[in-house]
Short mmCIF file of C-alpha atoms in Angstrom, two decimals:
data_model
loop_
_atom_site.label_atom_id
_atom_site.label_comp_id
_atom_site.label_asym_id
_atom_site.label_seq_id
_atom_site.Cartn_x
_atom_site.Cartn_y
_atom_site.Cartn_z
CA MET A 1 -0.74 26.20 -30.07
CA TYR A 2 -3.19 25.53 -26.93
CA HIS A 3 -2.98 24.30 -23.79
CA ALA A 4 -5.66 22.20 -22.25
CA VAL A 5 -6.44 20.24 -18.84
CA ARG A 6 -9.43 17.96 -17.98
CA THR A 7 -10.44 19.48 -14.63
CA VAL A 8 -13.74 18.41 -12.46
CA VAL A 9 -15.46 21.28 -14.36
CA GLY A 10 -14.71 20.45 -17.81
CA LEU A 11 -12.07 20.35 -20.36
CA LEU A 12 -10.53 23.85 -20.52
CA VAL A 13 -8.29 25.25 -23.34
CA PHE A 14 -6.02 28.04 -22.57
CA SER A 15 -4.03 30.20 -25.32
CA GLU A 16 -0.25 30.63 -25.04
CA GLU A 17 -0.81 33.68 -23.08
CA GLY A 18 -2.51 31.74 -20.61
CA ARG A 19 -6.19 33.55 -21.70
CA LEU A 20 -9.08 31.07 -21.35
CA VAL A 21 -10.34 30.16 -24.77
CA ASP A 22 -12.89 27.36 -24.46
CA VAL A 23 -14.24 24.57 -22.32
CA LEU A 24 -16.00 21.35 -22.42
CA ARG A 25 -18.00 21.13 -19.64
CA TYR A 26 -18.43 17.38 -18.25
CA GLU A 27 -21.80 15.84 -17.29
CA LYS A 28 -19.88 13.16 -15.33
CA PRO A 29 -16.28 14.28 -14.95
CA GLU A 30 -15.40 10.82 -13.10
CA GLU A 31 -16.37 8.98 -16.26
CA VAL A 32 -14.06 10.97 -18.42
CA LEU A 33 -10.74 11.65 -15.86
CA ASP A 34 -9.26 8.32 -15.82
CA GLU A 35 -9.43 8.17 -19.61
CA PRO A 36 -5.73 7.64 -21.07
CA GLU A 37 -7.06 8.70 -24.47
CA LEU A 38 -9.04 11.80 -25.55
CA THR A 39 -12.96 10.84 -25.57
CA ARG A 40 -14.57 11.25 -28.79
CA GLU A 41 -16.51 14.11 -27.45
CA GLU A 42 -13.16 16.17 -26.41
CA ALA A 43 -11.47 15.03 -29.72
CA GLU A 44 -14.20 16.76 -31.67
CA PHE A 45 -14.41 19.89 -29.26
CA LEU A 46 -11.08 20.31 -29.65
CA GLN A 47 -10.64 19.83 -33.34
CA ARG A 48 -13.07 22.62 -33.79
CA LEU A 49 -11.06 24.72 -32.05
CA GLY A 50 -8.77 25.05 -35.15
CA GLU A 51 -5.48 25.04 -33.25
CA GLU A 52 -3.14 22.45 -32.11
CA VAL A 53 -3.86 21.43 -28.48
CA ARG A 54 -1.80 19.60 -25.88
CA CYS A 55 -3.91 18.61 -23.15
CA GLU A 56 -2.31 17.61 -19.55
CA GLY A 57 -2.84 13.97 -18.75
CA VAL A 58 -3.32 12.74 -22.58
CA HIS A 59 -0.01 14.17 -24.65
CA VAL A 60 2.01 15.86 -21.73
CA PHE A 61 2.41 15.45 -18.31
CA PRO A 62 2.78 17.97 -16.22
CA GLY A 63 1.36 20.03 -18.90
CA MET A 64 0.86 23.91 -19.04
CA GLY A 65 -2.84 23.67 -19.43
CA GLY A 66 -2.74 22.08 -15.62
CA GLU A 67 -0.62 24.69 -14.66
CA LEU A 68 -2.49 27.50 -15.66
CA PHE A 69 -5.32 26.03 -13.93
CA ARG A 70 -3.95 25.10 -10.60
CA SER A 71 -1.97 28.51 -10.23
CA ARG A 72 -5.47 30.36 -10.20
CA VAL A 73 -8.39 28.38 -9.72
CA ARG A 74 -10.29 31.62 -8.40
CA GLU A 75 -9.59 33.33 -11.24
CA VAL A 76 -10.89 30.83 -13.87
CA LEU A 77 -13.87 29.94 -11.87
CA GLU A 78 -14.99 33.58 -11.71
CA GLU A 79 -14.44 33.45 -15.60
CA LEU A 80 -16.73 30.17 -15.85
CA GLY A 81 -18.87 31.89 -13.20
CA ILE A 82 -18.63 29.24 -10.95
CA GLU A 83 -18.84 29.81 -7.47
CA GLU A 84 -15.75 28.42 -5.18
CA GLY A 85 -17.75 26.59 -2.68
CA GLU A 86 -20.09 25.31 -5.77
CA TYR A 87 -16.51 23.80 -7.33
CA ARG A 88 -15.46 22.55 -4.04
CA ARG A 89 -18.55 20.62 -3.80
CA ARG A 90 -17.98 19.02 -6.99
CA VAL A 91 -14.42 18.53 -6.41
CA ARG A 92 -15.15 16.24 -3.51
CA ALA A 93 -18.03 14.55 -5.23
CA CYS A 94 -15.90 13.84 -8.04
CA ALA A 95 -13.11 12.52 -5.97
CA ILE A 96 -15.13 10.45 -4.01
CA ALA A 97 -16.70 8.59 -7.04
CA LEU A 98 -13.12 8.44 -8.70
CA SER A 99 -11.72 6.67 -5.94
CA ARG A 100 -14.74 4.27 -5.86
CA ARG A 101 -14.38 3.14 -9.21
CA ARG A 102 -10.45 2.90 -8.86
CA LEU A 103 -11.28 1.10 -5.56
CA ARG A 104 -13.86 -1.60 -7.28
CA ARG A 105 -10.93 -1.51 -10.13
CA ALA A 106 -8.34 -2.47 -7.50
CA LEU A 107 -10.02 -4.89 -5.33
CA GLY A 108 -11.03 -6.92 -8.77
CA SER A 109 -7.58 -7.47 -9.89
CA ARG A 110 -6.23 -10.77 -10.15
CA ASP A 111 -3.10 -9.93 -8.12
CA MET A 112 -5.87 -9.32 -4.57
CA MET A 113 -6.80 -12.49 -4.99
CA VAL A 114 -3.86 -14.26 -5.78
CA LYS A 115 -2.11 -12.65 -2.42
CA GLN A 116 -5.54 -13.46 -0.47
CA LEU A 117 -5.11 -17.34 -1.38
CA VAL A 118 -1.03 -17.27 -0.77
CA SER A 119 -1.64 -15.87 2.91
CA ALA A 120 -4.39 -17.90 3.35
CA LEU A 121 -2.15 -20.85 2.48
CA GLU A 122 0.73 -19.99 4.44
CA GLU A 123 -1.50 -19.74 7.47
CA LEU A 124 -3.34 -22.98 6.90
CA GLU A 125 0.14 -24.61 6.86
CA GLU A 126 1.17 -22.99 10.04
CA VAL A 127 -2.34 -23.94 11.90
CA GLN A 128 -1.89 -27.57 10.70
CA ASN A 129 1.94 -27.68 12.12
CA LEU A 130 0.43 -26.55 15.35
CA LEU A 131 -2.34 -28.51 15.83
CA THR A 132 -0.61 -31.57 14.27
CA SER A 133 1.96 -31.26 17.28
CA ARG A 134 -0.74 -30.61 19.75
CA LEU A 135 -2.43 -34.03 18.63
CA ARG A 136 1.29 -35.52 18.92
CA GLU A 137 1.75 -34.60 22.60
CA TRP A 138 -1.83 -35.38 23.45
CA TYR A 139 -1.95 -38.71 21.98
CA PHE A 140 1.51 -39.37 24.06
CA LEU A 141 -0.30 -39.95 27.19
CA HIS A 142 -2.29 -42.84 25.76
CA PHE A 143 0.26 -44.52 22.81
CA PRO A 144 3.36 -42.70 23.06
CA GLU A 145 5.29 -45.36 20.84
CA ALA A 146 3.04 -44.19 17.95
CA ALA A 147 3.21 -40.21 18.81
CA GLY A 148 6.04 -39.84 16.27
CA LEU A 149 4.52 -41.61 13.50
CA GLU A 150 4.08 -39.41 10.29
CA GLU A 151 0.71 -40.64 9.72
CA LEU A 152 -0.81 -40.25 13.37
CA PRO A 153 -3.74 -38.08 12.44
CA GLU A 154 -5.11 -40.21 10.00
CA LEU A 155 -4.61 -43.32 12.58
CA VAL A 156 -6.23 -41.58 15.41
CA ALA A 157 -9.07 -40.32 13.24
CA ARG A 158 -9.96 -43.49 11.76
CA TYR A 159 -9.35 -46.00 15.12
CA GLY A 160 -9.23 -43.62 17.87
CA SER A 161 -7.82 -45.73 21.03
CA ARG A 162 -4.70 -47.99 20.65
CA GLU A 163 -6.66 -50.86 21.67
CA ASN A 164 -8.44 -50.75 17.89
CA MET A 165 -5.09 -50.61 16.50
CA ARG A 166 -4.01 -54.09 17.46
CA GLY A 167 -3.53 -55.94 14.08
CA VAL A 168 -3.06 -52.65 11.98
CA GLU A 169 -0.05 -52.92 9.64
CA GLY A 170 2.71 -50.99 11.05
CA VAL A 171 1.54 -49.99 14.63
CA GLY A 172 -0.26 -53.49 15.58
CA ALA A 173 2.80 -54.70 17.81
CA LEU A 174 3.47 -51.21 18.90
CA ALA A 175 -0.17 -50.94 20.32
CA GLU A 176 0.10 -54.46 21.95
CA ALA A 177 3.10 -53.36 24.29
CA SER A 178 2.43 -49.67 24.67
CA ALA A 179 3.56 -48.37 28.24
CA GLY A 180 0.64 -45.85 27.63
CA ALA A 181 -2.01 -44.79 30.01
CA GLY A 182 -5.28 -46.45 29.54
CA LEU A 183 -8.03 -43.19 29.07
CA GLU A 184 -11.33 -42.63 29.51
CA ARG A 185 -13.89 -42.98 26.31
CA GLY A 186 -14.38 -38.99 26.68
CA ASP A 187 -10.74 -38.71 26.41
CA ILE A 188 -10.18 -40.88 23.28
CA GLU A 189 -13.37 -39.52 21.59
CA VAL A 190 -12.20 -35.76 21.82
CA MET A 191 -8.46 -36.59 20.39
CA ARG A 192 -10.43 -38.54 17.71
CA SER A 193 -12.27 -35.19 16.47
CA PHE A 194 -9.61 -33.20 16.70
CA ALA A 195 -7.56 -35.35 14.54
CA SER A 196 -10.08 -35.75 11.86
CA SER A 197 -10.42 -31.77 12.04
CA ILE A 198 -6.72 -31.80 10.98
CA LEU A 199 -7.91 -33.90 7.98
CA GLU A 200 -10.09 -31.79 7.01
CA LEU A 201 -7.67 -29.08 6.99
CA ARG A 202 -5.61 -30.86 4.66
CA THR A 203 -8.61 -31.31 2.17
CA LEU A 204 -9.18 -27.51 2.69
CA ARG A 205 -5.29 -27.24 2.06
CA GLU A 206 -5.52 -29.20 -1.27
CA GLU A 207 -8.23 -27.02 -2.45
CA LEU A 208 -6.62 -24.07 -2.06
CA LYS A 209 -3.76 -24.94 -3.89
CA ARG A 210 -6.00 -26.00 -6.66
CA ARG A 211 -7.56 -22.60 -6.78
CA LEU A 212 -4.17 -20.84 -6.64
CA GLU A 213 -3.15 -22.74 -9.38
CA GLU A 214 -6.23 -22.01 -11.66
CA VAL A 215 -6.02 -18.65 -10.79
CA LEU A 216 -2.59 -18.34 -11.68
CA LEU A 217 -2.68 -20.23 -14.89
CA GLN A 218 -4.87 -17.48 -16.13
CA HIS A 219 -3.04 -14.88 -14.18
CA ALA A 220 0.15 -15.54 -15.03
CA PRO A 221 0.79 -18.83 -17.01
CA ASN A 222 4.29 -18.37 -17.96
CA LEU A 223 5.28 -17.40 -14.27
CA CYS A 224 3.07 -20.25 -13.17
CA HIS A 225 4.60 -22.75 -15.39
CA LEU A 226 8.00 -22.33 -14.57
CA ALA A 227 8.02 -21.47 -11.07
CA GLY A 228 4.99 -23.64 -9.99
CA ALA A 229 1.95 -22.17 -8.47
CA PRO A 230 3.16 -22.11 -4.74
CA ILE A 231 6.34 -20.24 -5.72
CA ALA A 232 4.80 -18.19 -8.43
CA GLY A 233 2.13 -17.05 -6.08
CA ARG A 234 4.31 -16.44 -3.04
CA LEU A 235 6.86 -14.24 -5.38
CA ILE A 236 3.56 -11.90 -6.88
CA SER A 237 2.61 -11.29 -3.29
CA ALA A 238 5.86 -10.42 -2.04
CA ALA A 239 6.37 -8.43 -5.04
CA GLY A 240 2.89 -6.43 -4.37
CA SER A 241 1.49 -7.26 -8.08
CA LEU A 242 2.37 -9.25 -10.86
CA GLU A 243 3.30 -5.94 -12.58
CA ARG A 244 5.90 -4.84 -10.00
CA LEU A 245 7.32 -8.17 -9.84
CA ALA A 246 7.61 -8.00 -13.89
CA ARG A 247 9.86 -4.54 -13.52
CA MET A 248 12.25 -6.51 -10.82
CA PRO A 249 15.83 -7.38 -11.91
CA GLY A 250 16.24 -11.24 -11.83
CA SER A 251 18.82 -10.55 -8.92
CA ARG A 252 16.05 -9.07 -6.85
CA ILE A 253 13.52 -12.00 -7.40
CA GLN A 254 16.31 -14.54 -6.68
CA VAL A 255 16.67 -12.97 -3.02
CA LEU A 256 12.67 -12.48 -2.55
CA GLY A 257 11.75 -14.06 0.39
CA ALA A 258 15.18 -13.88 2.14
CA GLU A 259 14.77 -10.27 3.32
CA LYS A 260 16.15 -11.14 6.56
CA ALA A 261 19.69 -12.49 5.11
CA LEU A 262 19.79 -9.98 2.74
CA PHE A 263 19.51 -7.04 5.39
CA ARG A 264 22.03 -8.67 7.50
CA HIS A 265 24.18 -9.04 4.35
CA LEU A 266 23.68 -5.09 3.31
CA ALA A 267 23.83 -4.05 7.31
CA LYS A 268 26.49 -5.90 8.79
CA GLY A 269 28.41 -7.63 5.64
CA ALA A 270 27.18 -11.35 5.92
CA LYS A 271 27.13 -13.39 3.35
CA PRO A 272 24.51 -12.62 0.62
CA PRO A 273 21.57 -14.86 0.26
CA LYS A 274 21.70 -17.14 -2.53
CA HIS A 275 17.63 -17.63 -2.66
CA GLY A 276 14.35 -17.03 -1.00
CA TYR A 277 11.45 -18.39 -2.53
CA ILE A 278 12.54 -19.92 -5.31
CA TYR A 279 15.01 -21.92 -2.78
CA GLN A 280 11.77 -24.24 -2.89
CA HIS A 281 11.95 -24.78 -6.69
CA PRO A 282 12.91 -28.34 -7.52
CA PHE A 283 16.04 -27.02 -9.67
CA VAL A 284 17.42 -25.52 -6.95
CA LYS A 285 16.69 -27.48 -4.25
CA GLY A 286 17.47 -30.80 -5.80
CA ALA A 287 21.21 -29.05 -6.60
CA PRO A 288 24.13 -30.10 -5.07
CA ARG A 289 24.76 -27.73 -2.31
CA ARG A 290 27.91 -25.70 -4.24
CA GLU A 291 25.57 -25.67 -7.19
CA ARG A 292 22.33 -24.18 -5.84
CA GLY A 293 23.88 -20.44 -6.15
CA ARG A 294 24.10 -20.47 -9.62
CA ARG A 295 20.96 -22.53 -10.10
CA ALA A 296 18.99 -19.87 -8.36
CA ARG A 297 20.70 -17.13 -10.34
CA ALA A 298 19.88 -18.85 -13.75
CA LEU A 299 16.26 -19.41 -12.41
CA ALA A 300 15.53 -15.87 -11.33
CA ALA A 301 16.65 -14.92 -14.25
CA LYS A 302 14.33 -16.77 -16.38
CA LEU A 303 11.33 -15.91 -13.90
CA ALA A 304 12.11 -12.29 -14.36
CA ILE A 305 11.20 -12.81 -18.22
CA ALA A 306 8.60 -15.11 -17.62
CA ALA A 307 6.82 -12.29 -15.31
CA ARG A 308 7.20 -9.54 -18.07
CA ALA A 309 5.58 -11.69 -20.78
CA ASP A 310 2.90 -12.25 -18.23
CA ALA A 311 2.73 -8.70 -17.18
CA TYR A 312 2.92 -6.99 -20.73
CA GLY A 313 0.67 -9.52 -22.38
CA GLY A 314 3.59 -11.62 -24.30
CA ARG A 315 2.68 -15.09 -25.79
CA PHE A 316 3.28 -18.43 -24.08
CA ILE A 317 7.37 -18.93 -23.61
CA ALA A 318 7.50 -21.01 -20.66
CA ASP A 319 8.68 -24.17 -22.22
CA GLU A 320 11.34 -22.17 -24.36
CA LEU A 321 12.45 -20.90 -21.05
CA GLU A 322 12.53 -24.17 -19.54
CA ARG A 323 14.77 -25.59 -22.19
CA ARG A 324 16.99 -22.79 -21.98
CA LEU A 325 17.15 -23.15 -18.56
CA LYS A 326 18.06 -26.77 -18.60
CA LYS A 327 20.27 -26.37 -21.74
CA GLY A 328 22.37 -23.52 -19.88
CA ASN A 329 22.68 -26.20 -16.79
CA GLU A 330 24.01 -28.71 -18.84
CA ALA A 331 27.15 -26.38 -20.17
CA MET B 1 -8.95 20.38 32.79
CA LYS B 2 -7.45 23.53 31.72
CA LEU B 3 -7.43 23.88 28.00
CA ARG B 4 -5.07 26.27 26.36
CA GLU B 5 -4.87 27.34 22.69
CA VAL B 6 -1.56 26.61 21.43
CA MET B 7 -1.59 27.33 18.10
CA PRO B 8 -4.78 28.15 15.79
CA GLY B 9 -7.37 25.48 16.16
CA VAL B 10 -5.34 23.82 18.32
CA TYR B 11 -5.58 23.08 22.25
CA ARG B 12 -3.69 21.07 24.74
CA ALA B 13 -3.86 20.36 28.31
CA GLY B 14 -0.59 18.97 30.14
CA ARG B 15 0.05 15.97 27.72
CA GLU B 16 -2.77 15.63 25.95
CA LEU B 17 -3.63 17.55 22.60
CA ALA B 18 -7.36 18.18 21.10
CA THR B 19 -8.96 20.09 17.79
CA VAL B 20 -12.16 21.36 17.63
CA ASN B 21 -14.35 18.53 16.08
CA LEU B 22 -15.83 19.77 12.77
CA THR B 23 -18.35 16.85 12.76
CA PRO B 24 -19.52 16.95 16.57
CA GLY B 25 -20.44 13.68 18.05
CA GLN B 26 -18.39 11.49 15.48
CA ARG B 27 -15.22 9.75 16.13
CA VAL B 28 -12.62 8.88 13.40
CA TYR B 29 -10.46 6.55 15.23
CA GLY B 30 -11.84 5.84 18.64
CA GLU B 31 -10.41 9.15 20.30
CA ARG B 32 -11.84 10.36 23.29
CA LEU B 33 -14.11 13.27 22.85
CA ILE B 34 -14.52 16.45 25.53
CA ARG B 35 -16.69 19.08 25.77
CA HIS B 36 -15.03 22.58 26.61
CA GLY B 37 -16.77 25.68 26.50
CA GLY B 38 -19.67 25.09 24.46
CA LYS B 39 -17.37 23.30 21.78
CA GLU B 40 -16.77 19.28 21.32
CA LEU B 41 -13.36 18.53 20.86
CA ARG B 42 -11.29 15.25 19.85
CA CYS B 43 -8.58 13.99 21.57
CA TRP B 44 -5.30 14.02 19.14
CA SER B 45 -3.05 10.87 20.38
CA PRO B 46 0.86 11.57 19.65
CA SER B 47 0.82 7.42 19.39
CA ARG B 48 -1.39 7.73 16.30
CA SER B 49 -0.26 10.73 14.79
CA LYS B 50 3.14 11.69 14.07
CA LEU B 51 1.97 15.54 14.00
CA ALA B 52 0.97 15.25 16.98
CA ALA B 53 4.03 13.40 18.22
CA ALA B 54 5.91 16.58 17.09
CA ILE B 55 3.80 19.13 18.48
CA LEU B 56 4.37 17.61 21.92
CA LEU B 57 7.85 16.92 21.34
CA GLY B 58 8.10 21.13 20.66
CA LEU B 59 7.28 21.84 17.10
CA ARG B 60 5.92 25.47 17.82
CA LYS B 61 4.85 26.73 14.58
CA LEU B 62 2.26 24.82 12.42
CA PRO B 63 1.61 26.38 9.20
CA LEU B 64 -2.44 25.78 9.14
CA SER B 65 -4.89 28.22 9.36
CA SER B 66 -8.68 27.86 9.44
CA THR B 67 -8.66 28.83 5.54
CA SER B 68 -5.79 26.65 4.53
CA LYS B 69 -5.51 24.63 1.60
CA VAL B 70 -3.48 21.26 1.93
CA LEU B 71 -2.44 18.70 0.33
CA TYR B 72 -1.65 15.30 2.25
CA ILE B 73 0.07 12.54 0.58
CA GLY B 74 0.07 9.33 2.29
CA ALA B 75 -3.09 9.86 4.28
CA ALA B 76 -3.82 6.24 4.92
CA GLN B 77 -7.37 6.24 6.85
CA GLY B 78 -7.29 9.76 7.86
CA THR B 79 -6.36 9.91 11.32
CA THR B 80 -3.94 12.91 11.03
CA ALA B 81 -6.01 14.16 8.32
CA SER B 82 -8.91 14.22 10.11
CA HIS B 83 -7.40 16.58 12.75
CA ILE B 84 -5.66 18.86 10.07
CA SER B 85 -9.57 19.11 8.59
CA ASP B 86 -10.57 20.10 12.09
CA ILE B 87 -8.03 22.73 12.21
CA ALA B 88 -8.60 23.82 8.25
CA ARG B 89 -12.19 24.07 9.16
CA ASP B 90 -12.92 26.57 5.97
CA GLY B 91 -10.15 25.15 3.48
CA VAL B 92 -9.54 21.98 1.93
CA VAL B 93 -7.71 18.93 2.63
CA TYR B 94 -6.61 16.85 -0.46
CA CYS B 95 -5.96 13.67 0.62
CA VAL B 96 -4.08 11.43 -1.51
CA GLU B 97 -3.75 7.16 -0.47
CA VAL B 98 -2.21 4.61 -2.74
CA SER B 99 -3.82 1.54 -0.47
CA PRO B 100 -6.97 0.24 -1.55
CA ARG B 101 -7.74 -1.07 1.97
CA ALA B 102 -6.94 2.48 3.74
CA ALA B 103 -8.55 4.41 1.11
CA HIS B 104 -11.60 2.48 1.69
CA SER B 105 -11.80 4.39 5.21
CA LEU B 106 -10.87 7.44 3.67
CA ILE B 107 -13.43 7.58 1.01
CA ALA B 108 -16.26 7.11 4.28
CA LEU B 109 -14.37 9.98 6.17
CA GLY B 110 -14.46 12.01 2.92
CA GLU B 111 -18.21 11.56 3.13
CA GLN B 112 -18.55 13.03 6.61
CA ARG B 113 -16.27 15.78 6.32
CA PRO B 114 -17.23 18.65 3.81
CA ASN B 115 -13.67 19.92 3.57
CA LEU B 116 -11.87 16.44 3.01
CA VAL B 117 -11.40 15.52 -0.52
CA PRO B 118 -10.53 11.72 -0.31
CA ILE B 119 -8.27 10.41 -3.36
CA LEU B 120 -7.27 6.88 -4.39
CA GLY B 121 -3.86 7.71 -6.33
CA ASP B 122 -0.42 7.34 -5.91
CA ALA B 123 2.50 9.63 -5.08
CA ALA B 124 4.72 8.37 -7.72
CA SER B 125 1.98 9.52 -10.70
CA PRO B 126 0.82 12.39 -9.92
CA GLU B 127 -1.30 12.65 -12.79
CA SER B 128 -3.79 10.39 -11.14
CA TYR B 129 -4.99 13.08 -8.85
CA ALA B 130 -3.83 16.45 -10.72
CA SER B 131 -6.98 16.91 -12.17
CA LEU B 132 -8.83 17.30 -8.95
CA LEU B 133 -5.97 19.63 -7.46
CA GLU B 134 -5.11 22.93 -6.98
CA ARG B 135 -2.07 24.69 -5.66
CA VAL B 136 -2.18 24.61 -1.80
CA GLU B 137 -0.57 26.28 0.89
CA LEU B 138 0.71 23.40 3.01
CA LEU B 139 1.92 19.83 1.63
CA TYR B 140 2.17 17.08 4.03
CA GLN B 141 4.26 13.85 2.95
CA ASP B 142 3.97 10.67 4.97
CA ILE B 143 4.56 7.71 2.83
CA ALA B 144 6.96 4.95 3.03
CA GLN B 145 8.38 4.68 -0.33
CA PRO B 146 12.11 4.45 -0.99
CA GLU B 147 11.99 7.02 -3.18
CA MET B 148 10.17 9.69 -0.71
CA GLY B 149 12.23 12.10 -1.23
CA ARG B 150 12.26 12.73 -5.07
CA LEU B 151 8.57 12.63 -5.01
CA LEU B 152 8.19 15.19 -2.25
CA LEU B 153 10.02 17.86 -4.55
CA GLU B 154 8.23 16.89 -7.57
CA ASN B 155 4.81 16.99 -5.79
CA CYS B 156 5.89 20.43 -4.31
CA SER B 157 7.10 21.97 -7.65
CA LEU B 158 3.69 20.82 -8.95
CA PHE B 159 1.14 21.65 -6.46
CA LEU B 160 2.57 24.00 -3.58
CA ARG B 161 2.48 27.30 -4.11
CA ARG B 162 5.97 29.61 -3.92
CA GLY B 163 6.28 30.36 -0.40
CA GLY B 164 3.88 27.51 0.71
CA HIS B 165 4.81 25.19 3.50
CA LEU B 166 5.84 21.47 3.45
CA ILE B 167 5.80 19.11 6.17
CA TYR B 168 8.07 15.97 5.11
CA LEU B 169 7.72 12.51 7.21
CA ILE B 170 11.34 10.75 6.65
CA LYS B 171 10.79 7.50 7.57
CA ALA B 172 14.73 6.15 7.44
CA ARG B 173 13.69 2.46 7.47
CA SER B 174 11.83 2.96 4.33
CA ILE B 175 14.26 4.27 2.30
CA ARG B 176 16.97 1.89 3.35
CA ALA B 177 18.77 -0.28 6.05
CA ASP B 178 21.64 2.26 6.88
CA LYS B 179 22.29 4.55 9.80
CA PRO B 180 18.90 6.80 10.32
CA GLU B 181 21.34 9.84 10.90
CA ARG B 182 22.95 9.48 7.56
CA ILE B 183 19.43 9.23 6.03
CA PHE B 184 17.83 11.59 7.67
CA GLY B 185 21.62 14.35 6.65
CA GLU B 186 21.45 13.20 2.98
CA GLU B 187 17.24 14.03 2.80
CA VAL B 188 17.73 17.19 4.46
CA GLU B 189 20.49 18.31 2.09
CA ARG B 190 18.15 17.05 -0.81
CA LEU B 191 15.24 19.82 0.54
CA ARG B 192 18.40 22.10 0.77
CA GLU B 193 20.00 21.76 -2.79
CA ALA B 194 15.97 22.50 -4.04
CA GLY B 195 16.09 25.63 -2.32
CA VAL B 196 13.68 24.86 0.43
CA GLU B 197 14.06 27.08 3.71
CA LEU B 198 14.29 24.79 6.32
CA ILE B 199 12.12 25.52 9.35
CA ALA B 200 12.59 23.06 12.05
CA THR B 201 13.59 19.41 11.75
CA MET B 202 12.84 16.99 14.68
CA ARG B 203 13.31 13.23 15.98
CA LEU B 204 10.08 12.08 16.50
CA GLU B 205 11.51 9.50 19.72
CA PRO B 206 9.74 8.17 21.67
CA TYR B 207 7.03 7.99 19.83
CA GLU B 208 8.27 6.48 16.77
CA ARG B 209 11.36 5.41 16.02
CA ASP B 210 13.69 6.40 13.20
CA HIS B 211 11.60 9.20 11.94
CA MET B 212 12.04 12.43 11.61
CA LEU B 213 9.75 15.48 10.64
CA VAL B 214 11.10 18.59 8.66
CA LEU B 215 9.04 21.63 8.30
CA GLY B 216 10.13 23.81 5.24
CA ARG B 217 9.11 26.83 3.30
CA TRP B 218 9.17 25.94 -0.28
CA ARG B 219 10.81 28.90 -2.53
CA GLY B 220 10.53 27.16 -5.74
#
C-alpha cells in the first residue's frame, strides 16, 4: 500500500518504506487543498500507480503520508529539486490564498448575517428604551401628567405642545389642567423632533425583525417555526452558528441566555436556571409558574431536534414537533 | 535609554521589552518604535502580549532562535506572533486562527512579513492546516476553548518535533468555572502524563487574571 499527502507542491506518494514514489504537481494548490474528495486529476493519477493508495485528508487523518512529509520536509524537497526558500514562498502564498477563500466563505455564511441582525436588533431596542425614557423626563417639564403614558412618543411627535392636545381623547382633560411649565417654541420643536426620531427607530426595528424572519425561514425553517424568529436568532447567535446549536443537547439550549444564573449555580450551588432565551416563548412564558420548568425542558428538547434537522438538511418537521410538544403537555 | 539583549532577539530597558522590527517603519498594533544602534525596535507590551508579560515576570529561557520554525495556534490579530516573527527572522511562523474577524488582520500581516504564514483554520480540526505545515521546533498555543489541553497534545503529536518545546497558555476561565488553581493543577498533570518535561510554569498576574503559562519540552 502507498501513502499519499496533499502538500503545497503537489500530491506526494510514498511507499510503505517511506520512499517518495511519485508526485502530481499542482498548478494552484489553494484550489485543491480544501477539496474533501480526490479531484478527477488526482484520482486518475493515483489509479495509474496500480497500487492501493491512502491519502491523508481524504481517506485518513492523520495519515502516514503526511507524517512522512512533515517530519522530513528538507529531504523530500531535495528529491523534488525544490529550494527550501522557494518552498517557503509558495507555502506562504498558498496559505494566504487559501485563507482568503475560507474568509470569503465564512463571511458569506448565513449564520454571520443572523448574528449581525440579532445584535442590531438588541442594540436598537436598548437605544429605543434609553431615548424614550429621556423623552419622558424631558417632557415632564412641560406636561408631567402625560409623561408616563405608553404612547408618549406618538403624542409628542404629532402634537408637540400640550396646548395642541386639548380635545384629544385620553389626554385632553389632562392638558387643560396641567401643572407643567409653559415652554418656548424652540423647546417644544426640538422635543418633537426627538420624539419623531424614536418613532423612526420603531419602523427600523420592524424592518430588522422582518428581515431576520426572512433570513431564518430560509436558513433554519424548523427552528424558526417552532421558536419564532427572535428566539431562533438569539439561539443561533449565542451558540455561534446553526451547526453548533445543532450539536448541543436540549439541556444546554434550555439555559442558553441564562449564563449568569447557570454559572452562579455551578460555582455556588444556587438553584439552576429553568430557562434562558426560550423564556420569551409563549409556551413557557404563558404557563403557570410551576409548569414553566417542565415546559422549558420539553420545548428545548424539540428545539434541539429542529436545529439538527435544519443544520443537516432534514425536511420540514416543525409542525410535527409542535404537535408532539402540545400533546406531551396535555398528558 | 539603555537597551540590553536579555535573550536572543529580545531587548529590555527597565520595564520595557522590544524586538528588532522585521519590517522597519511598520507598526502592527500601534506599538512604539525606537531607534537603537542603527536598528529599529518595536516595543513589546506586556498588557497586549502574554508572552511579553511572562518574560517580565521572570521567564528566563525562550526556546526561540533566529531560525526557529514555530506553530502558533490561536494567533488572533498577530500581536504576539509579530514579535515571534521578529525574533525568528530567518525561520517561519505558522499562525493558525479560527475567527474570520481576527484572521482578516492576520492575513494582512502575513502579506507584510515574509516569515509569517497566516492560516484561517481550527485547532480542533488539524486537517484544515496540516497540508501547509511541517514539524516545528516550538508550538505556542493560546486558545479559548474548554478542550484546549487535549487539542494541545493532539497538535504536538502531529506537528512538534521530538525534543521540541511547547508554550501552553492555560485560560482557566475558558475551561470551566472552578478555582483556577485546581484547573492549572489538572492541566499540568495532563502534560506530565503525556510525557512532557516541564521547564517552567508561571501565573500571569497582574497582567492577565486566571492565566498560566507553561513551558515544556516534548518527548513524544
